Amino acid sequence: WTSQKVKGAYADNLNSMKVVAIPVASATDQALHGVEEDGDASLKETCKDVKHGGTIIPANGTCHKLVFDQTLWQSLFTVNASNAVAVAFFTEHFPTEFEATAHYLKDKNGEDIEPVAELPEKKSGDGGSTSTKDDKPWGKVI
């Protein structure tokens, strides 16, 4: 997971961001909706600090607080998804707010991982949203 400073600061001058990573059986819209309530609830829990260079291990009911290294232009975190076929990510902010030159999620070869499904869903044809809930992009991980 990559979080970069944009125009000299992390998004909204933040020091951290909450992330929930839940292992799911498949990278589908149905699987994402199946853990949506758990993801939303976990974001409200006390989160475990994960500093630059630390590891996120996907688990239901676990919230991670990514702590950005303010002395660096980007903070990197490893997602150990060895226990999951796919991972549903729920985040406090849009992950793209932390992109300057690199995508927020990459595989072990450095290739971008794009979300297979997102909340809220976009209306077909116009790119707008049909939900009032915060976005929670996710994607299949390694």
JSON list of C-alpha atoms in Angstrom, two decimals:
[
{"chain": "A", "resi": 1, "resn": "TRP", "atom": "CA", "xyz": [0.00, 0.00, 0.00]},
{"chain": "A", "resi": 2, "resn": "THR", "atom": "CA", "xyz": [1.44, 3.33, -1.04]},
{"chain": "A", "resi": 3, "resn": "SER", "atom": "CA", "xyz": [0.53, 6.70, 0.45]},
{"chain": "A", "resi": 4, "resn": "GLN", "atom": "CA", "xyz": [2.27, 9.68, -1.12]},
{"chain": "A", "resi": 5, "resn": "LYS", "atom": "CA", "xyz": [2.45, 13.35, -0.34]},
{"chain": "A", "resi": 6, "resn": "VAL", "atom": "CA", "xyz": [0.61, 15.44, -2.93]},
{"chain": "A", "resi": 7, "resn": "LYS", "atom": "CA", "xyz": [1.83, 19.03, -3.26]},
{"chain": "A", "resi": 8, "resn": "GLY", "atom": "CA", "xyz": [4.13, 18.55, -0.27]},
{"chain": "A", "resi": 9, "resn": "ALA", "atom": "CA", "xyz": [1.65, 17.01, 2.19]},
{"chain": "A", "resi": 10, "resn": "TYR", "atom": "CA", "xyz": [-0.34, 13.87, 2.76]},
{"chain": "A", "resi": 11, "resn": "ALA", "atom": "CA", "xyz": [-4.01, 14.44, 1.87]},
{"chain": "A", "resi": 12, "resn": "ASP", "atom": "CA", "xyz": [-5.62, 17.10, 4.04]},
{"chain": "A", "resi": 13, "resn": "ASN", "atom": "CA", "xyz": [-2.34, 17.30, 6.02]},
{"chain": "A", "resi": 14, "resn": "LEU", "atom": "CA", "xyz": [-3.18, 13.98, 7.65]},
{"chain": "A", "resi": 15, "resn": "ASN", "atom": "CA", "xyz": [-0.79, 12.00, 9.82]},
{"chain": "A", "resi": 16, "resn": "SER", "atom": "CA", "xyz": [-2.70, 8.75, 9.43]},
{"chain": "A", "resi": 17, "resn": "MET", "atom": "CA", "xyz": [-5.59, 6.92, 7.74]},
{"chain": "A", "resi": 18, "resn": "LYS", "atom": "CA", "xyz": [-7.79, 4.05, 8.91]},
{"chain": "A", "resi": 19, "resn": "VAL", "atom": "CA", "xyz": [-7.85, 0.93, 6.72]},
{"chain": "A", "resi": 20, "resn": "VAL", "atom": "CA", "xyz": [-9.81, -2.28, 7.18]},
{"chain": "A", "resi": 21, "resn": "ALA", "atom": "CA", "xyz": [-8.74, -5.27, 5.08]},
{"chain": "A", "resi": 22, "resn": "ILE", "atom": "CA", "xyz": [-11.09, -8.26, 5.12]},
{"chain": "A", "resi": 23, "resn": "PRO", "atom": "CA", "xyz": [-10.25, -11.54, 3.38]},
{"chain": "A", "resi": 24, "resn": "VAL", "atom": "CA", "xyz": [-13.03, -12.75, 1.09]},
{"chain": "A", "resi": 25, "resn": "ALA", "atom": "CA", "xyz": [-13.59, -15.87, -1.01]},
{"chain": "A", "resi": 26, "resn": "SER", "atom": "CA", "xyz": [-13.68, -14.04, -4.35]},
{"chain": "A", "resi": 27, "resn": "ALA", "atom": "CA", "xyz": [-13.11, -10.63, -5.90]},
{"chain": "A", "resi": 28, "resn": "THR", "atom": "CA", "xyz": [-16.74, -9.93, -6.74]},
{"chain": "A", "resi": 29, "resn": "ASP", "atom": "CA", "xyz": [-19.37, -7.30, -6.07]},
{"chain": "A", "resi": 30, "resn": "GLN", "atom": "CA", "xyz": [-21.32, -9.90, -4.10]},
{"chain": "A", "resi": 31, "resn": "ALA", "atom": "CA", "xyz": [-18.34, -10.68, -1.84]},
{"chain": "A", "resi": 32, "resn": "LEU", "atom": "CA", "xyz": [-17.77, -6.96, -1.21]},
{"chain": "A", "resi": 33, "resn": "HIS", "atom": "CA", "xyz": [-21.41, -6.42, -0.24]},
{"chain": "A", "resi": 34, "resn": "GLY", "atom": "CA", "xyz": [-21.23, -9.50, 1.98]},
{"chain": "A", "resi": 35, "resn": "VAL", "atom": "CA", "xyz": [-18.64, -7.84, 4.25]},
{"chain": "A", "resi": 36, "resn": "GLU", "atom": "CA", "xyz": [-19.80, -4.23, 3.92]},
{"chain": "A", "resi": 37, "resn": "GLU", "atom": "CA", "xyz": [-21.40, -4.06, 7.39]},
{"chain": "A", "resi": 38, "resn": "ASP", "atom": "CA", "xyz": [-18.32, -5.66, 8.97]},
{"chain": "A", "resi": 39, "resn": "GLY", "atom": "CA", "xyz": [-16.04, -3.20, 7.17]},
{"chain": "A", "resi": 40, "resn": "ASP", "atom": "CA", "xyz": [-18.07, -0.19, 8.22]},
{"chain": "A", "resi": 41, "resn": "ALA", "atom": "CA", "xyz": [-18.22, -1.41, 11.84]},
{"chain": "A", "resi": 42, "resn": "SER", "atom": "CA", "xyz": [-14.47, -2.11, 11.95]},
{"chain": "A", "resi": 43, "resn": "LEU", "atom": "CA", "xyz": [-13.64, 1.44, 10.81]},
{"chain": "A", "resi": 44, "resn": "LYS", "atom": "CA", "xyz": [-15.38, 2.65, 13.99]},
{"chain": "A", "resi": 45, "resn": "GLU", "atom": "CA", "xyz": [-13.25, 0.45, 16.26]},
{"chain": "A", "resi": 46, "resn": "THR", "atom": "CA", "xyz": [-9.91, 1.29, 17.86]},
{"chain": "A", "resi": 47, "resn": "CYS", "atom": "CA", "xyz": [-7.26, 0.75, 15.22]},
{"chain": "A", "resi": 48, "resn": "LYS", "atom": "CA", "xyz": [-3.80, -0.79, 15.50]},
{"chain": "A", "resi": 49, "resn": "ASP", "atom": "CA", "xyz": [-1.02, 1.61, 14.44]},
{"chain": "A", "resi": 50, "resn": "VAL", "atom": "CA", "xyz": [0.97, 0.46, 11.42]},
{"chain": "A", "resi": 51, "resn": "LYS", "atom": "CA", "xyz": [3.99, 2.64, 10.73]},
{"chain": "A", "resi": 52, "resn": "HIS", "atom": "CA", "xyz": [5.83, 3.13, 7.42]},
{"chain": "A", "resi": 53, "resn": "GLY", "atom": "CA", "xyz": [7.33, -0.26, 6.49]},
{"chain": "A", "resi": 54, "resn": "GLY", "atom": "CA", "xyz": [4.81, -2.15, 8.60]},
{"chain": "A", "resi": 55, "resn": "THR", "atom": "CA", "xyz": [2.45, -4.92, 7.54]},
{"chain": "A", "resi": 56, "resn": "ILE", "atom": "CA", "xyz": [-1.32, -5.10, 7.17]},
{"chain": "A", "resi": 57, "resn": "ILE", "atom": "CA", "xyz": [-2.68, -8.62, 7.65]},
{"chain": "A", "resi": 58, "resn": "PRO", "atom": "CA", "xyz": [-6.26, -8.89, 6.38]},
{"chain": "A", "resi": 59, "resn": "ALA", "atom": "CA", "xyz": [-8.65, -10.09, 9.11]},
{"chain": "A", "resi": 60, "resn": "ASN", "atom": "CA", "xyz": [-12.32, -9.48, 9.77]},
{"chain": "A", "resi": 61, "resn": "GLY", "atom": "CA", "xyz": [-12.90, -7.19, 12.76]},
{"chain": "A", "resi": 62, "resn": "THR", "atom": "CA", "xyz": [-9.45, -5.58, 12.59]},
{"chain": "A", "resi": 63, "resn": "CYS", "atom": "CA", "xyz": [-8.78, -1.92, 11.89]},
{"chain": "A", "resi": 64, "resn": "HIS", "atom": "CA", "xyz": [-5.32, -0.67, 10.92]},
{"chain": "A", "resi": 65, "resn": "LYS", "atom": "CA", "xyz": [-4.25, 2.97, 11.27]},
{"chain": "A", "resi": 66, "resn": "LEU", "atom": "CA", "xyz": [-1.60, 3.70, 8.67]},
{"chain": "A", "resi": 67, "resn": "VAL", "atom": "CA", "xyz": [0.78, 6.18, 10.30]},
{"chain": "A", "resi": 68, "resn": "PHE", "atom": "CA", "xyz": [2.53, 8.27, 7.64]},
{"chain": "A", "resi": 69, "resn": "ASP", "atom": "CA", "xyz": [6.19, 9.15, 7.98]},
{"chain": "A", "resi": 70, "resn": "GLN", "atom": "CA", "xyz": [6.09, 12.94, 7.69]},
{"chain": "A", "resi": 71, "resn": "THR", "atom": "CA", "xyz": [9.82, 13.08, 6.86]},
{"chain": "A", "resi": 72, "resn": "LEU", "atom": "CA", "xyz": [9.33, 11.02, 3.68]},
{"chain": "A", "resi": 73, "resn": "TRP", "atom": "CA", "xyz": [7.57, 11.83, 0.42]},
{"chain": "A", "resi": 74, "resn": "GLN", "atom": "CA", "xyz": [5.78, 8.48, 0.56]},
{"chain": "A", "resi": 75, "resn": "SER", "atom": "CA", "xyz": [4.94, 5.89, 3.18]},
{"chain": "A", "resi": 76, "resn": "LEU", "atom": "CA", "xyz": [4.86, 2.24, 2.19]},
{"chain": "A", "resi": 77, "resn": "PHE", "atom": "CA", "xyz": [2.99, -0.60, 3.86]},
{"chain": "A", "resi": 78, "resn": "THR", "atom": "CA", "xyz": [3.00, -4.31, 3.00]},
{"chain": "A", "resi": 79, "resn": "VAL", "atom": "CA", "xyz": [-0.30, -6.15, 2.64]},
{"chain": "A", "resi": 80, "resn": "ASN", "atom": "CA", "xyz": [0.30, -9.78, 3.59]},
{"chain": "A", "resi": 81, "resn": "ALA", "atom": "CA", "xyz": [-2.60, -11.39, 1.74]},
{"chain": "A", "resi": 82, "resn": "SER", "atom": "CA", "xyz": [-1.25, -14.93, 1.92]},
{"chain": "A", "resi": 83, "resn": "ASN", "atom": "CA", "xyz": [-4.36, -15.93, 3.90]},
{"chain": "A", "resi": 84, "resn": "ALA", "atom": "CA", "xyz": [-6.82, -14.63, 1.29]},
{"chain": "A", "resi": 85, "resn": "VAL", "atom": "CA", "xyz": [-8.04, -15.31, -2.22]},
{"chain": "A", "resi": 86, "resn": "ALA", "atom": "CA", "xyz": [-9.12, -11.65, -2.41]},
{"chain": "A", "resi": 87, "resn": "VAL", "atom": "CA", "xyz": [-9.27, -8.71, -0.01]},
{"chain": "A", "resi": 88, "resn": "ALA", "atom": "CA", "xyz": [-12.02, -6.15, 0.56]},
{"chain": "A", "resi": 89, "resn": "PHE", "atom": "CA", "xyz": [-10.57, -2.81, 1.64]},
{"chain": "A", "resi": 90, "resn": "PHE", "atom": "CA", "xyz": [-12.56, -0.21, 3.55]},
{"chain": "A", "resi": 91, "resn": "THR", "atom": "CA", "xyz": [-10.81, 3.13, 4.05]},
{"chain": "A", "resi": 92, "resn": "GLU", "atom": "CA", "xyz": [-11.32, 6.35, 5.96]},
{"chain": "A", "resi": 93, "resn": "HIS", "atom": "CA", "xyz": [-10.38, 8.40, 2.86]},
{"chain": "A", "resi": 94, "resn": "PHE", "atom": "CA", "xyz": [-10.23, 7.79, -0.87]},
{"chain": "A", "resi": 95, "resn": "PRO", "atom": "CA", "xyz": [-6.89, 6.03, -1.43]},
{"chain": "A", "resi": 96, "resn": "THR", "atom": "CA", "xyz": [-6.43, 8.07, -4.63]},
{"chain": "A", "resi": 97, "resn": "GLU", "atom": "CA", "xyz": [-6.11, 11.20, -2.46]},
{"chain": "A", "resi": 98, "resn": "PHE", "atom": "CA", "xyz": [-2.64, 9.85, -1.59]},
{"chain": "A", "resi": 99, "resn": "GLU", "atom": "CA", "xyz": [-1.45, 9.32, -5.18]},
{"chain": "A", "resi": 100, "resn": "ALA", "atom": "CA", "xyz": [1.12, 11.68, -6.71]},
{"chain": "A", "resi": 101, "resn": "THR", "atom": "CA", "xyz": [3.13, 9.46, -9.06]},
{"chain": "A", "resi": 102, "resn": "ALA", "atom": "CA", "xyz": [2.15, 5.91, -8.12]},
{"chain": "A", "resi": 103, "resn": "HIS", "atom": "CA", "xyz": [-1.05, 3.91, -7.65]},
{"chain": "A", "resi": 104, "resn": "TYR", "atom": "CA", "xyz": [-1.95, 3.17, -4.03]},
{"chain": "A", "resi": 105, "resn": "LEU", "atom": "CA", "xyz": [-2.04, -0.63, -4.45]},
{"chain": "A", "resi": 106, "resn": "LYS", "atom": "CA", "xyz": [0.47, -2.76, -6.34]},
{"chain": "A", "resi": 107, "resn": "ASP", "atom": "CA", "xyz": [1.29, -6.44, -6.58]},
{"chain": "A", "resi": 108, "resn": "LYS", "atom": "CA", "xyz": [4.66, -7.96, -5.69]},
{"chain": "A", "resi": 109, "resn": "ASN", "atom": "CA", "xyz": [5.90, -7.18, -9.22]},
{"chain": "A", "resi": 110, "resn": "GLY", "atom": "CA", "xyz": [5.00, -3.49, -8.99]},
{"chain": "A", "resi": 111, "resn": "GLU", "atom": "CA", "xyz": [1.93, -3.73, -11.24]},
{"chain": "A", "resi": 112, "resn": "ASP", "atom": "CA", "xyz": [-1.14, -1.68, -10.32]},
{"chain": "A", "resi": 113, "resn": "ILE", "atom": "CA", "xyz": [-4.02, -3.56, -8.72]},
{"chain": "A", "resi": 114, "resn": "GLU", "atom": "CA", "xyz": [-7.33, -1.97, -9.70]},
{"chain": "A", "resi": 115, "resn": "PRO", "atom": "CA", "xyz": [-10.60, -2.44, -7.79]},
{"chain": "A", "resi": 116, "resn": "VAL", "atom": "CA", "xyz": [-12.88, -5.17, -9.12]},
{"chain": "A", "resi": 117, "resn": "ALA", "atom": "CA", "xyz": [-15.86, -3.66, -7.27]},
{"chain": "A", "resi": 118, "resn": "GLU", "atom": "CA", "xyz": [-16.38, -0.41, -5.36]},
{"chain": "A", "resi": 119, "resn": "LEU", "atom": "CA", "xyz": [-18.81, 1.12, -2.92]},
{"chain": "A", "resi": 120, "resn": "PRO", "atom": "CA", "xyz": [-20.80, 3.11, -3.72]},
{"chain": "A", "resi": 121, "resn": "GLU", "atom": "CA", "xyz": [-21.56, 1.66, -7.13]},
{"chain": "A", "resi": 122, "resn": "LYS", "atom": "CA", "xyz": [-21.38, 3.98, -10.10]},
{"chain": "A", "resi": 123, "resn": "LYS", "atom": "CA", "xyz": [-24.40, 4.58, -12.31]},
{"chain": "A", "resi": 124, "resn": "SER", "atom": "CA", "xyz": [-23.88, 3.03, -15.71]},
{"chain": "A", "resi": 125, "resn": "GLY", "atom": "CA", "xyz": [-22.85, 5.53, -18.32]},
{"chain": "A", "resi": 126, "resn": "ASP", "atom": "CA", "xyz": [-22.31, 8.63, -16.20]},
{"chain": "A", "resi": 127, "resn": "GLY", "atom": "CA", "xyz": [-19.69, 7.71, -13.63]},
{"chain": "A", "resi": 128, "resn": "GLY", "atom": "CA", "xyz": [-21.89, 9.06, -10.83]},
{"chain": "A", "resi": 129, "resn": "SER", "atom": "CA", "xyz": [-22.71, 7.32, -7.58]},
{"chain": "A", "resi": 130, "resn": "THR", "atom": "CA", "xyz": [-25.95, 5.67, -6.53]},
{"chain": "A", "resi": 131, "resn": "SER", "atom": "CA", "xyz": [-25.10, 5.42, -2.83]},
{"chain": "A", "resi": 132, "resn": "THR", "atom": "CA", "xyz": [-24.66, 8.00, -0.12]},
{"chain": "A", "resi": 133, "resn": "LYS", "atom": "CA", "xyz": [-22.07, 5.92, 1.79]},
{"chain": "A", "resi": 134, "resn": "ASP", "atom": "CA", "xyz": [-18.37, 6.72, 1.59]},
{"chain": "A", "resi": 135, "resn": "ASP", "atom": "CA", "xyz": [-16.37, 5.02, -1.15]},
{"chain": "A", "resi": 136, "resn": "LYS", "atom": "CA", "xyz": [-14.57, 1.86, -0.15]},
{"chain": "A", "resi": 137, "resn": "PRO", "atom": "CA", "xyz": [-12.42, 0.76, -3.10]},
{"chain": "A", "resi": 138, "resn": "TRP", "atom": "CA", "xyz": [-10.97, -2.73, -2.99]},
{"chain": "A", "resi": 139, "resn": "GLY", "atom": "CA", "xyz": [-9.27, -5.14, -5.28]},
{"chain": "A", "resi": 140, "resn": "LYS", "atom": "CA", "xyz": [-7.89, -8.61, -5.65]},
{"chain": "A", "resi": 141, "resn": "VAL", "atom": "CA", "xyz": [-4.50, -8.84, -3.98]},
{"chain": "A", "resi": 142, "resn": "ILE", "atom": "CA", "xyz": [-1.71, -11.17, -5.02]}
]
